[in-house]
PDB file of C-alpha atoms in Angstrom:
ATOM      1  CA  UNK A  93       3.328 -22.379 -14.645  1.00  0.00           C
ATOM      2  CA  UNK A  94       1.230 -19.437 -13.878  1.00  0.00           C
ATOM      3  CA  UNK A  95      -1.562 -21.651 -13.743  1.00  0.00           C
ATOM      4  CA  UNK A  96      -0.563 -24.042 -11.289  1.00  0.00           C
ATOM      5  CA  UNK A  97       1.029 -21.079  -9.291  1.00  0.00           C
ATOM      6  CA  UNK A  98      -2.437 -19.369  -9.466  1.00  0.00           C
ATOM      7  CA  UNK A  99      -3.687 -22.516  -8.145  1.00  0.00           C
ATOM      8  CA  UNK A 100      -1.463 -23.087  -5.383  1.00  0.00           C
ATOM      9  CA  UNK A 101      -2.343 -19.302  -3.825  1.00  0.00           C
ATOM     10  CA  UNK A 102      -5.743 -19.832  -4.051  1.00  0.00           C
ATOM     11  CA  UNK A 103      -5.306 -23.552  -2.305  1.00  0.00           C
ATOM     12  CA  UNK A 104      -3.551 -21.373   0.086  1.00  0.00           C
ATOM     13  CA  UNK A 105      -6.221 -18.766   1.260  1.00  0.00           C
ATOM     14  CA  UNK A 106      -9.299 -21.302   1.100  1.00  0.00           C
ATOM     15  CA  UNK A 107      -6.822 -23.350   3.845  1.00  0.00           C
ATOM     16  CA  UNK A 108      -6.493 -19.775   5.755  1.00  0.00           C
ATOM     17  CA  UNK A 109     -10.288 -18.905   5.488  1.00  0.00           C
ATOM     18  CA  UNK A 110     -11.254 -22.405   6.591  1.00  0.00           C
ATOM     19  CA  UNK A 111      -9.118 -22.822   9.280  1.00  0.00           C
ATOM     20  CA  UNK A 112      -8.935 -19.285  11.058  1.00  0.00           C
ATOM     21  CA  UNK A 113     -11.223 -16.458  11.794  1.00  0.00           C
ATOM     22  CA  UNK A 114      -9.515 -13.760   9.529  1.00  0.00           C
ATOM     23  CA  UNK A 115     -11.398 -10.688   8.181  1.00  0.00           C
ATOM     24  CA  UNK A 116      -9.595 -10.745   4.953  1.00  0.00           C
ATOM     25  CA  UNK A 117      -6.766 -11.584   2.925  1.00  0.00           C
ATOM     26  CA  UNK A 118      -4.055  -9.190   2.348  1.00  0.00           C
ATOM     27  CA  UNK A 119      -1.073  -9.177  -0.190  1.00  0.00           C
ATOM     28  CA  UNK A 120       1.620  -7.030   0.724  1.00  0.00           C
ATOM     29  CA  UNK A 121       3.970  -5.484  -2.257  1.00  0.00           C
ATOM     30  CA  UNK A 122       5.598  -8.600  -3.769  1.00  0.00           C
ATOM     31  CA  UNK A 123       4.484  -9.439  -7.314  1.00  0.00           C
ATOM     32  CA  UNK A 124       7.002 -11.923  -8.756  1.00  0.00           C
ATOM     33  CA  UNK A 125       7.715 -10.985 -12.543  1.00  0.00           C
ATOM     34  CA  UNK A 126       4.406 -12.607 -14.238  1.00  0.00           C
ATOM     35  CA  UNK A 127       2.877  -9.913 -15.750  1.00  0.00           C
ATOM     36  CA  UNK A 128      -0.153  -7.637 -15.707  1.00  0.00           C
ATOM     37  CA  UNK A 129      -2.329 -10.783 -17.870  1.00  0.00           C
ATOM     38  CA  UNK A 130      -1.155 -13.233 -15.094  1.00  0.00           C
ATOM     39  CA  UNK A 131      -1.481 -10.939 -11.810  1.00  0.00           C
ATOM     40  CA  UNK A 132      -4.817  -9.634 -13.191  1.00  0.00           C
ATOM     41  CA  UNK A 133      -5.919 -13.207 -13.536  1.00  0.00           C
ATOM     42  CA  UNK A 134      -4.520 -13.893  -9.916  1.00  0.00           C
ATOM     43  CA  UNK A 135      -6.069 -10.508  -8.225  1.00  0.00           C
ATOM     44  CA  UNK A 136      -9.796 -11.826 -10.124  1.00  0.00           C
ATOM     45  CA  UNK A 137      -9.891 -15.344  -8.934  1.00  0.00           C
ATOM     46  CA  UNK A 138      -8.187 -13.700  -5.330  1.00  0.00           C
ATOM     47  CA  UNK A 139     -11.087 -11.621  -4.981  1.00  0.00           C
ATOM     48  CA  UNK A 140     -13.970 -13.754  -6.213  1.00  0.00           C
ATOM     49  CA  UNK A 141     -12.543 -16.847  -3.520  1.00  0.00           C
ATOM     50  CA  UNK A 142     -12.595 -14.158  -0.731  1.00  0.00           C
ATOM     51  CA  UNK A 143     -15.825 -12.763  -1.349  1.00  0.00           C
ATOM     52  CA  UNK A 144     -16.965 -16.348  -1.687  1.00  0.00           C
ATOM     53  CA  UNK A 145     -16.500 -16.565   2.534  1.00  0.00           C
ATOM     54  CA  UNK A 146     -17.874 -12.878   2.780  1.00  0.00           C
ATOM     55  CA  UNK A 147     -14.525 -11.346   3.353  1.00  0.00           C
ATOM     56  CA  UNK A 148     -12.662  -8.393   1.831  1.00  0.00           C
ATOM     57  CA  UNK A 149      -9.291  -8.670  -0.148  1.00  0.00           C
ATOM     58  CA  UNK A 150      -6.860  -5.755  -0.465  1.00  0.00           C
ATOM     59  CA  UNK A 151      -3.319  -4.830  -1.792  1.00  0.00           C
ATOM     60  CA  UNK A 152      -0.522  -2.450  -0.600  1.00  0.00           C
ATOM     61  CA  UNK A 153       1.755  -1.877  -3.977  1.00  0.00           C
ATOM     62  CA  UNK A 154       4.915   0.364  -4.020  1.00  0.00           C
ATOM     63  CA  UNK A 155       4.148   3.793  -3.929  1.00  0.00           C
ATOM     64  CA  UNK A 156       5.770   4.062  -7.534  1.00  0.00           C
ATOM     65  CA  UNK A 157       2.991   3.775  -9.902  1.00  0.00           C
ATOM     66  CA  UNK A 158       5.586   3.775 -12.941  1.00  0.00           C
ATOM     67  CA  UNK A 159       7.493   1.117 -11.447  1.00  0.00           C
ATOM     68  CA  UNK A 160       4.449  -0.812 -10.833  1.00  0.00           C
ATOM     69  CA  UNK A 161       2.512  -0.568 -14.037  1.00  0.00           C
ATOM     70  CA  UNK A 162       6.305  -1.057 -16.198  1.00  0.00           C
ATOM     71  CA  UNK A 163       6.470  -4.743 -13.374  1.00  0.00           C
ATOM     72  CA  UNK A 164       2.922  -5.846 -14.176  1.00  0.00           C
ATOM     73  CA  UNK A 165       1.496  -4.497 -11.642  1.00  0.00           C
ATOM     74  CA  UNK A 166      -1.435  -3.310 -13.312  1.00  0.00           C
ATOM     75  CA  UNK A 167      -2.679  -0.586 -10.547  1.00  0.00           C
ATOM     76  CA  UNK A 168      -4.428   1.120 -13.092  1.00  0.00           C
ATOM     77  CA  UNK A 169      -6.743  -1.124 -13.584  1.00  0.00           C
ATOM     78  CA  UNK A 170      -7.199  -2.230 -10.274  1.00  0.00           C
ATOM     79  CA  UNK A 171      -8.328   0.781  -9.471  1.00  0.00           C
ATOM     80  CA  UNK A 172     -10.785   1.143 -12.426  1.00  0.00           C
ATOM     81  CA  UNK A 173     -12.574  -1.642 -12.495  1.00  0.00           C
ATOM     82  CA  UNK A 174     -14.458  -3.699  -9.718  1.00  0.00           C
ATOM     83  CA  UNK A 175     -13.757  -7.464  -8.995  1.00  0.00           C
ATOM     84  CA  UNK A 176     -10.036  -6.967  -8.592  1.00  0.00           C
ATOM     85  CA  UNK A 177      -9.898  -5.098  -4.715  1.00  0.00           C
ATOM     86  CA  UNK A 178     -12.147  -4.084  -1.987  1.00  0.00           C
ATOM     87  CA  UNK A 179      -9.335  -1.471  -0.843  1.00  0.00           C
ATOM     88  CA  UNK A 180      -5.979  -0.440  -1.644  1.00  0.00           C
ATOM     89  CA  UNK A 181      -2.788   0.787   0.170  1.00  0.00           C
ATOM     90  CA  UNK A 182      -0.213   1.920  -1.754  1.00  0.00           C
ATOM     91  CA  UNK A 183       3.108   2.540   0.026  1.00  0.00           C
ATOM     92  CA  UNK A 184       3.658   6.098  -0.256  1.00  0.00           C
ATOM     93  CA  UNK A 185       6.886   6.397   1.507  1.00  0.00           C
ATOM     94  CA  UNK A 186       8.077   9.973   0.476  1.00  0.00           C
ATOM     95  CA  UNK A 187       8.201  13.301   2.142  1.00  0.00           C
ATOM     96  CA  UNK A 188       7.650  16.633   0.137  1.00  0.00           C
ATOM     97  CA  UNK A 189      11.306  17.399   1.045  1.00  0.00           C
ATOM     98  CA  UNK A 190      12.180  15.105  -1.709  1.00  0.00           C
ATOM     99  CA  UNK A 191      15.549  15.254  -3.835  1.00  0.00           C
ATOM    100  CA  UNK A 192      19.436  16.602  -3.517  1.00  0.00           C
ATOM    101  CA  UNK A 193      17.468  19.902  -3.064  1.00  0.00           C
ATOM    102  CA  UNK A 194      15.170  18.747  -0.357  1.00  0.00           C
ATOM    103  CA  UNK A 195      12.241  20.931  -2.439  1.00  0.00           C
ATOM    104  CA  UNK A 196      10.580  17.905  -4.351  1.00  0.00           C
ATOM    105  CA  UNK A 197       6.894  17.077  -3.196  1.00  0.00           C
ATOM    106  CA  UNK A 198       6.947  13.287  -3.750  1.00  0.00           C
ATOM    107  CA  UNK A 199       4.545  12.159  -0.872  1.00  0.00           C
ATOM    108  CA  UNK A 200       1.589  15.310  -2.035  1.00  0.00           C
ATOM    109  CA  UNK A 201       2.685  14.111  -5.748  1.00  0.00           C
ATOM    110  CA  UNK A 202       2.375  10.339  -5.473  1.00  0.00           C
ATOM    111  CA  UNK A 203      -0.697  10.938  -3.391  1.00  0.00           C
ATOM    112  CA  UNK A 204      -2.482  12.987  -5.657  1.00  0.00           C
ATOM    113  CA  UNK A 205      -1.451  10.199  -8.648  1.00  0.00           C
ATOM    114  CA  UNK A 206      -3.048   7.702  -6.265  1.00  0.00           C
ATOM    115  CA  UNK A 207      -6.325   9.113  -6.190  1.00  0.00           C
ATOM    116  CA  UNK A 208      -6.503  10.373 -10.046  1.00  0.00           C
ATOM    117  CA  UNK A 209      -6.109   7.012 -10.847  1.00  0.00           C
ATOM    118  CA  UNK A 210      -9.230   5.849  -8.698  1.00  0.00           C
ATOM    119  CA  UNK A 211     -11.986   6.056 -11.328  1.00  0.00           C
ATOM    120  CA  UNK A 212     -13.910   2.960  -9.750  1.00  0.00           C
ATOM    121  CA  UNK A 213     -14.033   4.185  -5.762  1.00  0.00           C
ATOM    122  CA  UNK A 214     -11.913   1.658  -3.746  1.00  0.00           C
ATOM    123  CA  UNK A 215     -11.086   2.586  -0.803  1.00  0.00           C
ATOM    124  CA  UNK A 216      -7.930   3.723  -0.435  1.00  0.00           C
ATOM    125  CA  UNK A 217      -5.316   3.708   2.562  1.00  0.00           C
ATOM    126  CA  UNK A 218      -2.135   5.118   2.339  1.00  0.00           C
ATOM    127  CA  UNK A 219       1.010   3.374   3.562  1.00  0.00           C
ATOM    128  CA  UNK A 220       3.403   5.443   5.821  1.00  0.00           C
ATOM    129  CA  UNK A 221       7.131   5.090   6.619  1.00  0.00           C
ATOM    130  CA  UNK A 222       7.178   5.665  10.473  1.00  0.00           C
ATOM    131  CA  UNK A 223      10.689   3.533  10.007  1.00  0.00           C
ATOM    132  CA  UNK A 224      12.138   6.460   8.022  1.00  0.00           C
ATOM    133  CA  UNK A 225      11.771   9.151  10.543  1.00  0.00           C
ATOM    134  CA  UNK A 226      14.578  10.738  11.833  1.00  0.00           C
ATOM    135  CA  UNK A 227      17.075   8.533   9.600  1.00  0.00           C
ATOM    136  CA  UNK A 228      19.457  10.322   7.257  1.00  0.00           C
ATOM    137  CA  UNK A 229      18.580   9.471   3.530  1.00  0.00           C
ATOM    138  CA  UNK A 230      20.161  11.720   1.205  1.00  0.00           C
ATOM    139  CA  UNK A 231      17.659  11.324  -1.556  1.00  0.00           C
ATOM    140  CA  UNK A 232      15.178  12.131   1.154  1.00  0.00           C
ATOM    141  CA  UNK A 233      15.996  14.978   3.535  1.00  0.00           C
ATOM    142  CA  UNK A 234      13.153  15.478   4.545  1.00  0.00           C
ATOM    143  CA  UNK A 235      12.591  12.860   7.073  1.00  0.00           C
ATOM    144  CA  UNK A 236      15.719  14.392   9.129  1.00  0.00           C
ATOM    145  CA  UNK A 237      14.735  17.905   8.046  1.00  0.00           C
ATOM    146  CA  UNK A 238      11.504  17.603  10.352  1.00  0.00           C
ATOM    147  CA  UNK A 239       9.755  15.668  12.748  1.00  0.00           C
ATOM    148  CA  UNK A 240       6.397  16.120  11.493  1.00  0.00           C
ATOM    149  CA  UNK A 241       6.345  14.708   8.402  1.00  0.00           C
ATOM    150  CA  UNK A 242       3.656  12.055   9.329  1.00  0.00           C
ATOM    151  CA  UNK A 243       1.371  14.515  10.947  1.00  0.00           C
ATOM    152  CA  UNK A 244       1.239  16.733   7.516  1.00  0.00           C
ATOM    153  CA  UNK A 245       1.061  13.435   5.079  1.00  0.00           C
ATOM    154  CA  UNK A 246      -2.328  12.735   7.552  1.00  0.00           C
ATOM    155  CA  UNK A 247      -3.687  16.073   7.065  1.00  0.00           C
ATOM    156  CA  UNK A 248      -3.405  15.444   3.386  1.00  0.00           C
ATOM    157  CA  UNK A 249      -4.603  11.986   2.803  1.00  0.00           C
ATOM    158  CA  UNK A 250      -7.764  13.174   4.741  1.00  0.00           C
ATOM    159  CA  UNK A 251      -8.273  16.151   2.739  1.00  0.00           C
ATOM    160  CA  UNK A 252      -7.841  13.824  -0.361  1.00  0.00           C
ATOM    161  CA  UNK A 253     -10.415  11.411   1.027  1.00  0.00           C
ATOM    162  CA  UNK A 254      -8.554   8.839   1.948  1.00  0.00           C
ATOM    163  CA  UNK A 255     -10.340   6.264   4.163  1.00  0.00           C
ATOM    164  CA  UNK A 256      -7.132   6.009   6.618  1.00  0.00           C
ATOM    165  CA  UNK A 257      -3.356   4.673   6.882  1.00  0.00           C
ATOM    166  CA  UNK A 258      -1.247   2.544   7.753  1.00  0.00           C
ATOM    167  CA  UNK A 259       2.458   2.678   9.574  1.00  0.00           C
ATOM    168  CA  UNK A 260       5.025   0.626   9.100  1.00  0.00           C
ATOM    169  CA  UNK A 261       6.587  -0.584  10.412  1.00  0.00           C
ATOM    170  CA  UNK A 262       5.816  -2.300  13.839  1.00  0.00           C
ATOM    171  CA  UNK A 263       9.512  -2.031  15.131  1.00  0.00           C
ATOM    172  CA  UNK A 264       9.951   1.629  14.502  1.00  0.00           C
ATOM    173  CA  UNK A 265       6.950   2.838  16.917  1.00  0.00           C
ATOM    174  CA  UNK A 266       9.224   1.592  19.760  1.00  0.00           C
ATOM    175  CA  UNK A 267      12.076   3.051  18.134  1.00  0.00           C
ATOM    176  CA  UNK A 268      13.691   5.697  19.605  1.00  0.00           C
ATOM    177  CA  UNK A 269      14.336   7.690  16.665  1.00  0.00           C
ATOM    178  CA  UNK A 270      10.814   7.571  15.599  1.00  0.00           C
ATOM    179  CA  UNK A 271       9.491   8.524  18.558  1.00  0.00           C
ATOM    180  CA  UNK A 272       8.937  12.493  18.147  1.00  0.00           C
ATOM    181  CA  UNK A 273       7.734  11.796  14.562  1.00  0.00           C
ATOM    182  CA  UNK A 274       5.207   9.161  16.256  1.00  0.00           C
ATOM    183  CA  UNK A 275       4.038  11.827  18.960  1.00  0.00           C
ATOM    184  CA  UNK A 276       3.643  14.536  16.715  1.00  0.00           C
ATOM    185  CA  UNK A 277       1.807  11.813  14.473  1.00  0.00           C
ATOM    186  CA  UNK A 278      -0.304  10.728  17.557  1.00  0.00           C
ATOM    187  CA  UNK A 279      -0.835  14.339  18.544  1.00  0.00           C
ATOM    188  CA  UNK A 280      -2.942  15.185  14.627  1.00  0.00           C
ATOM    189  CA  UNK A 281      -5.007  12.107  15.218  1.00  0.00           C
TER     190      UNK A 281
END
C-alpha cells in the first residue's frame, strides 16, 4: 500500500509541475501513520521528481520534534542528510511564556533544537502563529501576556540564522485581535 500511495503523490506533483508554473512543491504538516522507512522513501523520490523540473521541495513539520520523530517523521534525518529537502519550516508555535507558570521558553527552546539538529545546512524557516496572538490559551500565556511576541521570536530566528518565516495563518493578519501583534511584528521587519 505504501507503494502505490507513494506512487499516486508522485503522479500527483508531475500533473502539478506539468500543468502550472509553480516554483516548488510544498508539504504542509500531515504525515499519515506510515513510518519513518515509508516517509523517508516518499520525501527521496519527492525530492529527486522536483529537482527533475529544476524546482525546490520543502516541508513545514510540527514544531514538536519528539512528537515527530516518535510519528515517523524522521526530521532528524532530514535535516542530516541531502536528497530529502531543499528547506525546512518547522511550526514553532510557542512563546517563551510557556506553561501554568507562564516562565517556560518553548519558542527559544524548540528553536534552538531546530537548528542543533541541522548538521547538513538546509535552509531553515520558522513557522509563526500570528493566529494565536492575543487569544487566551492557558498552557500558553504568553500570547495574551504580550503583544510582541512575534517581533522577539524574529529577532531570534535571525540571530540563529534562520533564512526567514512564515505566518500563519492568512485569516488572522486581518484579524482584529492580531492586529497589534502584526504591527509590532511589521514594525521589527
Amino acid at each position: 500500500a505504501a507503494l502505490a500511495t507513494r506512487e499516486n503523490i508522485i503522479g500527483g506533483i508531475r500533473e502539478i509541475l506539468d500543468r502550472y508554473a509553480v516554483d516548488g512543491i510544498h508539504f504542509d504538516d500531515y504525515f499519515p501513520p506510515l513510518g519513518a522507512e515509508s516517509h523517508n522513501a516518499l520525501l527521496r523520490d519527492v525530492y529527486s521528481t522536483v529537482h527533475s523540473y529544476g524546482k525546490v521541495f520543502g516541508v513545514s513539520p510540527s514544531g514538536n520534534i519528539s512528537n515527530n520523530l516518535a510519528n515517523g517523521v524522521d526530521v532528524r534525518t532530514w535535516l542530516s542528510s541531502a536528497g530529502y529537502v531543499d528547506y525546512i519550516c518547522p511550526q514553532i508555535y510557542w512563546t517563551d511564556n510557556y506553561g501554568s507558570s507562564g516562565t517556560e521558553t518553548m519558542f527559544s527552546d524548540r528553536l534552538q533544537a531546530w537548528k542543533a539538529m541541522d548538521t547538513a545546512g538546509i535552509p531553515m524557516y520558522i513557522g509563526l502563529a500570528l493566529y494565536r496572538s492575543g487569544s487566551s490559551n492557558t498552557s500558553d500565556p504568553g500570547w495574551v501576556m504580550s503583544q510582541s511576541n512575534l517581533s522577539g521570536m524574529l529577532q531570534k530566528l535571525r540571530a540563529a540564522g534562520c533564512g526567514g518565516f512564515v505566518l500563519y495563518s492568512y485569516s488572522a493578519m486581518l484579524s482584529p485581535g492580531s492586529s497589534a501583534e502584526l504591527n509590532n511584528f511589521l514594525a521589527a521587519l
